[in-house]
XYZ file of C-alpha atoms in Angstrom:
719
model
C 13.679 -24.662 -22.196
C 15.659 -27.818 -21.862
C 19.563 -27.376 -21.032
C 21.902 -28.598 -23.663
C 25.251 -29.912 -22.516
C 26.815 -30.708 -25.887
C 27.689 -28.236 -28.811
C 26.682 -30.986 -31.176
C 23.061 -30.581 -29.994
C 22.797 -26.945 -30.802
C 21.236 -26.283 -34.088
C 23.224 -24.410 -36.624
C 21.611 -21.272 -37.909
C 22.042 -19.162 -40.948
C 19.504 -16.510 -41.368
C 18.933 -15.418 -45.297
C 18.962 -11.694 -44.308
C 22.115 -9.853 -45.224
C 22.326 -8.437 -41.644
C 20.576 -10.084 -38.690
C 20.383 -9.573 -34.935
C 19.832 -11.471 -31.868
C 15.987 -11.412 -32.388
C 16.396 -13.295 -35.725
C 18.061 -16.285 -33.909
C 16.748 -19.026 -31.537
C 18.722 -19.204 -28.417
C 19.580 -22.331 -26.649
C 20.536 -22.967 -23.026
C 23.959 -24.361 -22.892
C 25.716 -25.751 -19.831
C 24.470 -27.496 -16.810
C 21.645 -27.029 -14.100
C 24.084 -24.880 -11.889
C 25.426 -22.622 -14.599
C 24.290 -22.173 -18.196
C 24.261 -19.369 -20.896
C 21.957 -18.483 -23.726
C 23.930 -19.396 -26.914
C 23.593 -19.641 -30.782
C 25.511 -21.261 -33.499
C 26.331 -19.456 -36.586
C 28.881 -19.763 -39.444
C 32.003 -17.974 -38.670
C 31.768 -15.922 -41.776
C 28.554 -14.501 -40.613
C 29.814 -13.025 -37.282
C 30.333 -9.446 -38.954
C 26.627 -9.636 -40.256
C 25.531 -10.342 -36.723
C 27.500 -7.510 -35.152
C 26.299 -4.946 -37.774
C 22.779 -6.053 -37.085
C 23.174 -5.702 -33.454
C 24.512 -2.219 -33.909
C 21.461 -1.176 -35.848
C 19.068 -1.860 -33.028
C 16.194 0.686 -33.518
C 15.576 1.130 -29.743
C 19.194 1.377 -28.737
C 21.431 2.055 -31.825
C 25.275 1.652 -30.636
C 28.552 0.197 -31.778
C 30.315 -2.640 -30.106
C 34.068 -2.915 -29.439
C 36.274 -5.531 -28.551
C 36.719 -5.439 -24.782
C 38.999 -8.579 -24.487
C 40.335 -11.203 -26.965
C 42.397 -14.260 -27.051
C 43.872 -16.657 -29.544
C 45.151 -20.247 -29.938
C 46.794 -22.042 -32.924
C 45.545 -25.255 -34.081
C 47.658 -28.193 -32.453
C 48.173 -26.309 -29.183
C 45.448 -28.688 -27.253
C 45.957 -32.259 -27.152
C 42.710 -32.694 -25.424
C 39.900 -30.350 -25.628
C 36.184 -29.985 -25.037
C 33.715 -29.217 -27.971
C 33.260 -25.571 -26.813
C 36.910 -24.794 -26.574
C 37.829 -21.768 -28.639
C 40.372 -21.093 -31.348
C 39.551 -17.408 -31.155
C 37.620 -15.604 -28.165
C 36.429 -12.121 -28.338
C 34.447 -10.237 -25.853
C 32.167 -7.466 -27.571
C 30.825 -4.797 -25.395
C 28.411 -1.816 -26.226
C 30.477 1.252 -26.649
C 28.216 2.990 -24.098
C 30.035 0.961 -21.423
C 31.419 -0.660 -19.408
C 32.420 2.633 -17.836
C 29.991 5.140 -16.546
C 30.881 8.867 -16.985
C 27.453 10.028 -16.165
C 26.045 11.198 -12.925
C 27.271 8.929 -10.144
C 29.575 7.003 -12.453
C 33.255 6.426 -12.697
C 36.052 4.540 -14.281
C 36.219 0.832 -13.654
C 38.245 0.091 -10.635
C 40.350 -2.406 -12.642
C 41.063 -0.051 -15.511
C 44.591 1.304 -15.013
C 44.903 2.677 -18.598
C 42.613 3.849 -21.410
C 41.992 1.125 -23.879
C 43.079 1.537 -27.318
C 40.255 -0.465 -28.822
C 38.443 -0.185 -32.104
C 34.846 1.221 -32.534
C 34.807 3.005 -29.260
C 31.944 5.593 -28.531
C 32.493 9.111 -30.145
C 33.461 10.646 -26.943
C 34.386 9.315 -23.401
C 31.630 11.372 -21.814
C 28.978 9.666 -23.883
C 29.750 6.224 -21.959
C 26.950 5.430 -19.693
C 27.918 2.043 -18.045
C 25.834 -0.105 -20.450
C 26.197 -3.660 -19.466
C 25.035 -5.277 -22.910
C 27.969 -7.601 -24.014
C 28.312 -10.977 -25.679
C 31.023 -13.379 -26.622
C 32.015 -14.852 -29.905
C 34.029 -18.296 -29.864
C 35.536 -19.580 -32.912
C 35.347 -23.266 -32.174
C 38.586 -25.244 -31.911
C 36.944 -28.353 -33.080
C 35.191 -26.731 -35.936
C 36.825 -23.383 -36.964
C 34.063 -22.833 -39.574
C 31.463 -22.243 -36.904
C 31.137 -19.592 -34.213
C 29.471 -19.928 -30.860
C 27.634 -16.655 -29.715
C 27.318 -16.523 -26.044
C 24.968 -13.476 -25.031
C 25.517 -12.548 -21.441
C 23.324 -9.514 -21.250
C 21.089 -8.512 -24.257
C 19.359 -5.439 -22.775
C 21.198 -2.047 -22.965
C 20.840 -1.279 -19.293
C 23.126 0.093 -16.415
C 23.865 -1.618 -13.200
C 20.516 -0.299 -11.882
C 18.647 -2.026 -14.516
C 17.513 1.167 -16.512
C 17.919 1.866 -20.213
C 20.934 4.025 -20.381
C 21.225 5.395 -23.981
C 19.137 5.448 -27.134
C 15.655 7.025 -27.825
C 14.119 5.306 -24.713
C 16.692 6.768 -22.415
C 15.183 10.000 -20.687
C 18.595 11.418 -19.959
C 20.083 10.798 -23.426
C 21.700 13.971 -24.892
C 23.411 12.899 -28.106
C 26.340 14.391 -30.168
C 24.406 17.476 -31.095
C 23.805 18.782 -27.645
C 25.521 22.085 -28.132
C 23.090 22.834 -31.043
C 19.878 21.989 -29.185
C 18.025 25.248 -27.960
C 17.941 26.012 -24.225
C 14.979 24.020 -22.444
C 14.375 25.063 -18.918
C 12.767 22.696 -16.426
C 9.610 24.635 -16.739
C 9.211 24.312 -20.473
C 10.148 20.567 -20.123
C 7.608 19.959 -17.393
C 4.978 21.790 -19.344
C 5.661 19.496 -22.473
C 5.542 16.464 -20.483
C 2.470 17.276 -18.670
C 0.681 18.003 -21.936
C 1.788 14.594 -23.444
C 0.654 12.640 -20.143
C -2.756 14.345 -20.406
C -3.257 13.290 -23.935
C -3.151 16.640 -25.710
C -2.471 16.403 -29.565
C 1.102 16.631 -30.607
C 0.510 19.817 -32.829
C -0.880 21.738 -29.774
C 2.136 20.683 -27.672
C 4.578 21.658 -30.236
C 2.954 24.918 -30.722
C 3.289 25.746 -26.918
C 6.636 24.239 -26.716
C 8.043 26.431 -29.498
C 6.397 29.574 -27.803
C 8.294 28.808 -24.686
C 11.483 28.233 -26.520
C 11.516 31.352 -28.432
C 11.266 33.376 -25.176
C 15.032 32.262 -24.773
C 16.210 31.543 -28.274
C 14.233 33.767 -30.483
C 12.525 32.967 -33.707
C 14.497 30.548 -35.900
C 13.740 27.727 -38.411
C 16.344 25.564 -37.105
C 15.230 26.012 -33.499
C 11.693 25.100 -34.634
C 12.984 21.823 -36.384
C 14.943 20.725 -33.332
C 12.057 21.574 -31.127
C 9.777 19.322 -33.256
C 12.255 16.441 -32.915
C 12.397 16.926 -29.184
C 8.673 16.870 -28.703
C 8.515 13.727 -30.975
C 11.161 11.969 -29.066
C 9.764 12.873 -25.692
C 6.365 11.714 -26.748
C 7.890 8.465 -27.962
C 9.754 7.935 -24.519
C 6.547 8.543 -22.433
C 4.396 6.301 -24.690
C 6.929 3.412 -24.702
C 7.684 3.696 -20.952
C 6.147 1.193 -18.644
C 5.582 0.802 -14.926
C 6.876 -2.714 -14.911
C 10.632 -2.394 -14.568
C 10.773 -5.856 -13.525
C 8.154 -8.809 -13.488
C 8.484 -8.935 -9.719
C 6.580 -5.975 -8.163
C 9.108 -5.437 -5.259
C 12.135 -5.593 -7.413
C 10.427 -3.221 -9.806
C 9.563 -0.634 -7.022
C 13.308 -0.897 -5.788
C 14.537 -0.042 -9.296
C 12.265 3.095 -9.385
C 13.450 4.142 -6.033
C 17.020 3.694 -7.160
C 16.406 5.959 -10.161
C 14.149 8.630 -8.379
C 15.992 9.288 -5.163
C 15.266 12.946 -5.153
C 11.300 12.179 -5.225
C 11.564 9.748 -2.277
C 11.578 11.226 1.107
C 11.031 7.961 3.060
C 11.356 4.145 2.278
C 11.202 1.266 4.434
C 11.118 -2.211 2.778
C 9.038 -5.041 4.076
C 10.695 -7.143 6.683
C 9.450 -9.584 9.531
C 9.306 -6.476 11.938
C 8.627 -3.651 9.633
C 5.969 -2.915 7.162
C 6.348 -1.417 3.729
C 6.312 2.161 3.614
C 7.048 4.400 0.581
C 6.756 8.353 0.847
C 6.885 10.250 -2.482
C 7.291 13.873 -2.857
C 8.631 15.583 -5.957
C 10.811 18.795 -5.986
C 7.893 20.784 -7.216
C 5.569 19.225 -4.440
C 8.265 20.294 -1.916
C 7.996 23.848 -3.203
C 4.332 24.005 -3.078
C 4.247 22.492 0.504
C 6.467 25.052 1.723
C 4.806 27.999 -0.208
C 1.258 27.058 0.547
C 1.622 25.072 3.955
C 3.684 27.701 5.859
C 1.482 29.526 8.374
C -1.576 27.682 6.735
C -3.564 24.521 6.871
C -2.276 20.999 5.882
C -4.968 18.345 5.128
C -5.003 14.596 4.789
C -7.009 12.323 2.421
C -6.448 9.043 4.508
C -6.740 5.382 3.610
C -7.729 5.830 -0.210
C -8.027 2.277 -2.081
C -8.140 0.160 1.031
C -10.199 -2.516 -0.666
C -8.904 -2.318 -4.158
C -5.235 -1.428 -4.004
C -2.388 -3.585 -2.690
C -1.425 -0.814 -0.387
C -3.711 2.092 0.705
C -2.656 5.567 -0.321
C -2.408 8.613 2.099
C -2.209 11.973 0.646
C -0.979 15.164 2.330
C -2.512 18.258 0.763
C -2.054 22.073 1.081
C -4.693 24.687 -0.025
C -3.431 26.856 -3.040
C -4.171 30.460 -3.825
C -7.652 29.536 -4.845
C -8.040 27.239 -1.990
C -8.060 24.135 -3.977
C -6.418 20.919 -2.531
C -2.971 20.399 -3.852
C -1.306 17.011 -3.196
C 2.358 17.656 -1.722
C 3.137 14.023 -0.665
C 1.974 10.668 -1.073
C 2.601 7.811 1.332
C 1.910 4.191 0.232
C 1.580 1.752 3.280
C -0.690 -0.480 4.908
C 0.594 0.427 8.570
C -0.912 3.588 10.277
C 0.458 2.809 13.722
C 1.907 5.441 15.851
C 5.533 4.502 15.375
C 5.321 3.981 11.710
C 3.427 7.266 11.098
C 5.985 9.067 13.225
C 8.868 7.851 11.135
C 7.694 9.276 7.663
C 6.007 12.398 9.177
C 9.282 13.452 10.796
C 11.185 12.810 7.708
C 8.740 15.036 5.756
C 9.024 17.877 8.048
C 12.768 17.571 8.316
C 12.829 17.836 4.567
C 10.726 20.876 4.306
C 12.725 22.568 7.086
C 15.967 21.800 5.502
C 14.909 24.149 2.720
C 12.859 26.653 4.907
C 14.042 26.402 8.514
C 11.090 28.363 9.892
C 8.436 26.508 8.243
C 5.573 25.995 10.297
C 1.820 24.722 9.996
C -1.076 26.636 11.572
C -3.655 23.747 11.491
C -3.849 20.118 10.510
C -6.939 19.024 8.926
C -7.992 15.165 9.168
C -10.906 13.161 7.777
C -10.686 10.007 9.671
C -11.731 9.818 13.472
C -9.328 6.964 14.063
C -6.278 9.109 13.114
C -3.281 9.550 15.636
C -4.371 13.122 16.682
C -2.065 13.258 19.688
C 0.904 12.366 17.294
C -0.126 15.141 14.782
C -0.313 17.743 17.646
C 3.063 16.775 18.902
C 4.910 16.808 15.546
C 3.134 19.818 13.848
C 2.710 21.727 17.093
C -0.690 22.925 15.823
C -4.421 22.492 16.558
C -6.004 19.495 14.649
C -9.497 20.035 12.649
C -11.952 17.616 11.516
C -13.709 17.457 8.047
C -17.229 15.951 7.534
C -16.757 15.168 3.843
C -15.942 11.511 4.194
C -18.728 10.751 6.515
C -21.251 12.690 4.389
C -20.128 11.049 1.069
C -20.164 7.609 2.665
C -23.691 7.926 4.007
C -25.120 9.546 0.843
C -23.604 7.031 -1.601
C -24.954 4.094 0.240
C -28.400 5.680 0.852
C -28.795 6.252 -2.869
C -27.435 3.037 -3.820
C -29.434 0.911 -1.306
C -32.738 2.721 -1.153
C -34.850 3.144 -4.094
C -37.453 5.745 -2.981
C -36.230 9.238 -3.094
C -38.357 10.502 -0.406
C -36.980 7.791 1.866
C -33.462 8.826 0.795
C -33.626 12.313 1.676
C -35.582 11.502 4.995
C -32.628 9.055 6.074
C -29.956 11.518 5.094
C -31.777 14.305 7.138
C -32.344 12.090 10.056
C -28.747 11.139 10.100
C -27.675 14.765 9.770
C -29.956 15.445 12.827
C -28.049 12.911 14.935
C -24.764 14.704 14.151
C -26.315 18.169 14.859
C -27.254 17.172 18.239
C -23.855 16.534 19.470
C -23.973 20.195 21.148
C -27.576 19.770 22.053
C -27.279 17.746 25.205
C -29.522 15.010 23.519
C -28.614 11.383 24.152
C -27.256 10.039 20.779
C -27.892 6.484 21.655
C -31.646 7.012 22.026
C -31.791 9.260 18.891
C -29.884 6.303 17.134
C -32.156 3.550 18.394
C -35.308 5.393 17.258
C -33.714 5.823 13.837
C -33.149 2.158 13.364
C -36.645 1.451 14.340
C -38.129 3.999 11.971
C -36.383 2.631 9.040
C -36.080 -0.948 9.869
C -37.761 -1.939 6.426
C -34.695 -0.588 4.594
C -32.894 -3.845 5.226
C -30.069 -3.306 2.699
C -28.986 0.266 4.089
C -29.454 -0.937 7.725
C -27.149 -3.889 7.341
C -24.565 -1.705 5.696
C -24.945 0.744 8.516
C -24.980 -1.623 11.404
C -21.765 -3.348 10.096
C -19.746 -0.334 8.877
C -20.793 2.531 11.147
C -22.728 1.495 14.248
C -19.681 -0.040 16.222
C -17.515 3.130 15.642
C -20.160 5.969 15.484
C -19.745 7.098 18.978
C -16.015 7.515 18.170
C -16.887 9.684 15.212
C -19.363 11.689 17.033
C -16.946 12.359 19.853
C -14.353 13.509 17.374
C -16.673 15.965 15.818
C -17.769 17.194 19.211
C -14.186 17.790 20.509
C -12.325 19.189 17.575
C -13.082 22.323 15.312
C -14.949 21.436 12.205
C -13.821 22.431 8.680
C -15.795 24.592 6.437
C -17.664 23.587 3.375
C -15.192 25.195 1.143
C -12.423 22.914 2.596
C -14.502 19.757 2.493
C -15.430 20.551 -1.172
C -11.780 20.853 -1.978
C -10.848 17.490 -0.460
C -13.697 15.833 -1.974
C -12.569 17.345 -5.388
C -9.159 15.870 -4.955
C -10.628 12.524 -3.845
C -12.890 12.398 -7.033
C -10.064 13.279 -9.416
C -7.745 10.541 -7.788
C -10.307 7.977 -8.131
C -10.874 8.867 -11.747
C -7.309 8.567 -12.744
C -6.687 5.389 -10.814
C -9.886 3.381 -11.023
C -10.216 3.577 -14.681
C -11.466 0.283 -16.358
C -8.331 -0.032 -18.471
C -6.229 -0.287 -15.316
C -8.196 -2.877 -13.310
C -5.659 -5.574 -13.759
C -2.749 -3.540 -12.389
C -4.302 -2.433 -9.161
C -2.412 -4.825 -7.050
C 1.080 -3.628 -8.244
C 2.873 -0.781 -6.253
C 5.026 0.187 -9.287
C 1.674 0.819 -11.358
C 0.397 3.015 -8.552
C 3.720 5.036 -8.144
C 3.811 5.578 -12.048
C 0.172 6.855 -12.316
C 0.893 9.376 -9.443
C 4.046 10.727 -10.528
C 3.315 10.912 -14.114
C -0.440 11.506 -15.137
C -1.694 12.980 -11.707
C 1.411 15.079 -10.938
C 1.422 16.481 -14.483
C -2.311 17.353 -14.152
C -1.836 19.433 -11.025
C 1.335 21.161 -12.207
C -0.339 22.306 -15.423
C -3.436 23.523 -13.586
C -1.173 25.599 -11.458
C 1.057 26.720 -14.330
C -2.064 27.731 -16.276
C -3.517 29.763 -13.426
C -0.368 31.469 -12.662
C 0.811 32.211 -16.212
C -2.773 32.945 -17.437
C -2.265 30.632 -20.264
C -4.027 27.404 -21.416
C -7.439 29.218 -20.864
C -9.487 26.053 -21.045
C -7.293 24.203 -18.562
C -7.397 27.243 -16.362
C -11.250 27.670 -16.394
C -11.686 23.755 -15.769
C -9.232 24.095 -12.848
C -11.012 26.874 -11.358
C -14.308 25.240 -11.587
C -13.092 21.954 -10.117
C -14.520 22.372 -6.754
C -18.213 22.614 -5.756
C -17.459 25.898 -3.964
C -16.122 27.642 -6.803
C -19.019 26.228 -8.992
C -21.466 27.509 -6.517
C -20.002 31.034 -6.710
C -21.104 31.173 -10.442
C -24.857 30.643 -9.575
C -26.528 34.173 -9.100
C -28.479 34.719 -5.968
C -31.919 35.348 -8.066
C -31.525 31.784 -9.267
C -32.288 30.473 -5.782
C -35.756 30.496 -4.319
C -36.473 29.417 -0.586
C -39.479 27.901 1.090
C -40.088 30.853 3.453
C -43.016 28.967 5.371
C -41.719 25.720 6.507
C -38.028 26.050 5.464
C -38.206 22.451 4.086
C -36.647 22.972 0.629
C -35.054 25.301 -1.877
C -35.227 25.599 -5.675
C -32.087 26.331 -7.727
C -32.528 27.204 -11.551
C -30.112 25.426 -13.769
C -27.662 27.732 -15.443
C -27.294 25.540 -18.425
C -31.079 25.031 -18.997
C -33.409 27.692 -17.483
C -36.340 25.312 -17.833
C -34.748 22.876 -15.449
C -35.052 23.277 -11.611
C -33.204 21.252 -8.902
C -34.702 20.870 -5.632
C -32.603 21.036 -2.354
C -34.066 19.526 0.758
C -33.190 20.359 4.258
C -31.497 23.710 3.193
C -28.961 25.184 5.458
C -27.587 21.907 6.657
C -24.374 20.011 5.724
C -26.763 17.124 5.159
C -28.815 18.826 2.548
C -30.107 16.480 -0.194
C -30.018 17.648 -3.910
C -31.732 15.833 -6.789
C -29.074 16.614 -9.363
C -27.007 13.798 -10.664
C -23.748 14.977 -9.286
C -25.287 14.834 -5.691
C -26.882 11.345 -6.371
C -23.444 10.015 -6.792
C -22.766 10.956 -3.287
C -20.812 14.348 -4.078
C -21.233 17.677 -2.407
C -22.938 19.591 -5.259
C -22.962 23.234 -6.223
C -26.695 23.648 -5.501
C -26.282 22.656 -1.821
C -23.383 24.885 -1.325
C -25.137 27.869 -2.960
C -28.354 27.250 -0.813
C -26.147 27.099 2.290
C -24.353 30.268 1.398
C -27.807 32.172 1.258
C -29.221 30.534 4.357
C -26.442 31.415 6.617
C -27.262 35.071 6.599
C -31.131 34.401 7.016
C -32.993 33.983 10.195
C -34.757 30.588 10.943
C -32.051 28.476 9.629
C -29.505 26.715 11.751
C -25.914 27.724 11.475
C -23.442 25.392 9.680
C -21.521 22.905 11.853
C -18.238 24.509 11.221
C -19.428 27.704 12.676
C -21.314 26.109 15.543
C -18.073 24.354 16.419
C -16.443 27.867 16.231
C -18.916 29.250 18.602
C -18.315 26.391 21.041
C -14.478 27.068 21.056
C -15.128 30.838 21.699
C -17.551 29.924 24.567
C -15.100 27.550 26.103
C -12.499 30.356 26.120
C -15.045 32.938 27.343
C -16.436 30.987 30.222
C -15.924 32.737 33.495
C -14.334 30.609 36.272
C -16.084 30.187 39.582
C -13.822 32.560 41.572
C -12.127 35.734 40.329
C -8.871 33.973 39.704
C -6.008 33.952 37.276
C -7.758 31.576 34.987
C -10.230 34.632 34.072
C -7.138 36.627 33.017
C -5.780 33.710 30.842
C -9.226 33.082 29.402
C -9.636 36.844 28.551
C -6.155 37.049 26.909
C -6.816 33.980 24.687
C -10.120 35.271 23.561
C -8.736 38.803 22.728
C -5.745 37.239 20.922
C -7.931 35.017 18.747
C -10.493 37.869 18.147
C -7.627 40.031 16.966
C -6.030 37.663 14.543
C -9.743 36.979 13.041
C -10.302 40.634 12.583
C -6.996 41.067 10.843
C -7.774 38.130 8.530
C -11.160 39.379 7.668
C -9.850 42.796 6.968
C -7.124 41.293 4.628
C -9.554 39.179 2.756
C -12.020 41.884 2.185
C -9.803 44.595 1.154
C -9.204 45.409 -2.359
C -6.184 47.472 -1.926
C -3.267 45.960 0.262
C -1.800 49.586 0.612
C -4.733 50.525 2.743
C -4.222 47.576 4.969
C -0.528 48.354 5.241
C -1.121 52.141 6.198
C -3.515 51.232 8.968
C -0.753 49.050 10.732
C 0.855 50.761 13.785
C 4.472 52.001 13.203
C 7.128 50.243 15.521
C 10.117 52.425 16.067
C 13.307 51.333 17.586
C 16.158 53.667 18.890
C 18.779 54.766 16.426
C 21.520 52.828 18.048
C 19.434 49.594 17.969
C 18.747 50.189 14.282
C 22.301 50.687 13.475
C 23.833 47.983 15.332
C 21.004 45.462 15.129
C 22.478 41.849 14.462
C 25.856 42.931 15.134
C 27.487 41.628 18.467
C 29.399 43.996 20.592
C 33.056 42.943 20.926
C 33.556 44.853 24.083
C 30.736 43.035 25.898
C 32.061 39.599 24.872
C 35.399 40.162 26.734
C 35.626 39.776 30.540
C 36.166 42.991 32.611
C 39.690 44.016 32.784
C 41.031 42.026 29.868
C 44.128 43.344 28.274
C 42.461 42.919 24.709
C 40.046 45.730 25.704
C 42.507 48.338 25.090
C 43.579 47.031 21.775
C 39.960 46.878 20.534
C 39.464 50.471 21.608
C 42.605 51.785 19.936
C 41.630 49.931 16.772
C 38.400 51.744 16.609
C 39.992 54.975 17.259
C 42.636 54.428 14.598
C 39.752 53.589 12.040
C 37.979 56.779 12.819
C 41.085 58.844 12.482
C 41.856 57.267 9.103
C 38.383 57.944 7.784
C 38.626 61.668 9.027
C 42.101 62.094 7.449
C 40.573 60.867 4.241
C 37.824 63.581 4.341
C 40.349 66.375 4.943
């Protein structure tokens, strides 16, 4: 749009509507290249119609007051420009300019209360709105008015909508009449809206929650209906693009959601971009399920498709499902950068629970900074095979067309991994593998480029660290699959390179999904949501398959058959049973996932002779054997090894007893009683004042006398 320097070149506009607004006018840039404003020229007698039209804005209804005004009389100016004013009035939205909301205050220059017309209904309703425009009645042409719109949007200084239906924090004049809505009900309603549940069902659950506090009332139901409709409209109209520039947009989001950001480092010449997100609910879950338990990591998600990869910290909830408790968006995983946000996260948890401690940290990437994790969490590090298994199986199915070759390649790769404890040279086994399947050019090209250079590092990590169980691996994979389904939907492919879109998806849809899952399980409501949540991992789906549905090849142990629970005429074949690298012909397994049939077959095989133990149990045996190994001489090292072994054995026995017990009272009654002396029980936690004073101090007598006086008073009262 060209910049106009003369009022004479601005077209005069007179819309035919009785009332009109800024959207009905064509705006012109007036001024020069260094400074210009958006202006429109209308008849002066239509100014009131314009102001009324601006007040009736559907998205931000308001009233405008005169913040400042000046007048001149005709003949005062001997020389004047074509834009000089005869009357000057600055109109400001009545929800500003002051901000009486959270973090707001009176303008520093305001020494008195303005006695202006058309102010907002109450001072506390002012939210720092910056929307304002100037009306100039032209000195040269008094019948015309020049409108200069400085800020059209109803936003505060942070750039967020601060009133109206699109404002999430808007209360309105009837706030005292609105029924009580606790955080739990609000989060429940928001989660259902984000998940696309019909509004009728949302309203029904919302009213049920409100009636627990307010009772049954027709007016309450009416207000609840309005609330749900308004909240749905806000969520549907909300967008991740707070600004066209991605960096500016994410800064605005951070400014508004300070409580959900535990670490932020903006991009600079020396520092990479890092954004750590954790909502208050996620913090509660991390403290609850992470204390004295295992914390896991789903690392480097979306390396190829997202602008910045996503790192997720997870805990295992009461059903051992992986629950995301923190997201970190960054491209840098160097030791100094990881140390920054990890320490910030732990400090945040310990500010709420000072004794918060992790018993183990589960990784899925052999390139992770293991020493750093040990130092920060002060716990052992475990390794999960799920990422290796999934990557190999997906590419085998994708790049090899023959199913017999697919299962044989997968079996041979599994054998190479299993031989890390067998003393067999991995290089020779790998060389033979490459020769045997040299005709599978597509897969071999992928394997040589992606895995061959770093395979020794991965095998070394598997050999040197305890391996996670199939249940934990299945839970991590279930989270990964759900995350992928939420983010890589075809409708969002154009937004993958924006950080604000990723943050919006994580904190709205994904967060709401996990919140509703946990709420449905703990409150025993939303039965369909609860059932879907319980069956979201392959381990729990395998528990629904009865043992009689599985038949084994007792002769050669080559395969197992599992009868489908949905269609009894359908049977799935699991090859290489008893191994983490078992191959199933079901559709879920052919997508690279750990299916319920493989898990169920391995559950049965682990108790039978002739089948190799799972890799997690094998690594557990290796740990015990390392502790149990007798030193060459009968030295103190033998005592230390024996003490560690018995300590671990005692903890395992207690854990097994607790898990297998159906009555917690029996476990408590079997615990040994620990008595202390009567004096110790009475004065425990109370420091002795006499011990704190030096011997011979003059204050000692006064202390003793004070105690005697108190005792005499108590005795006198009893008499």
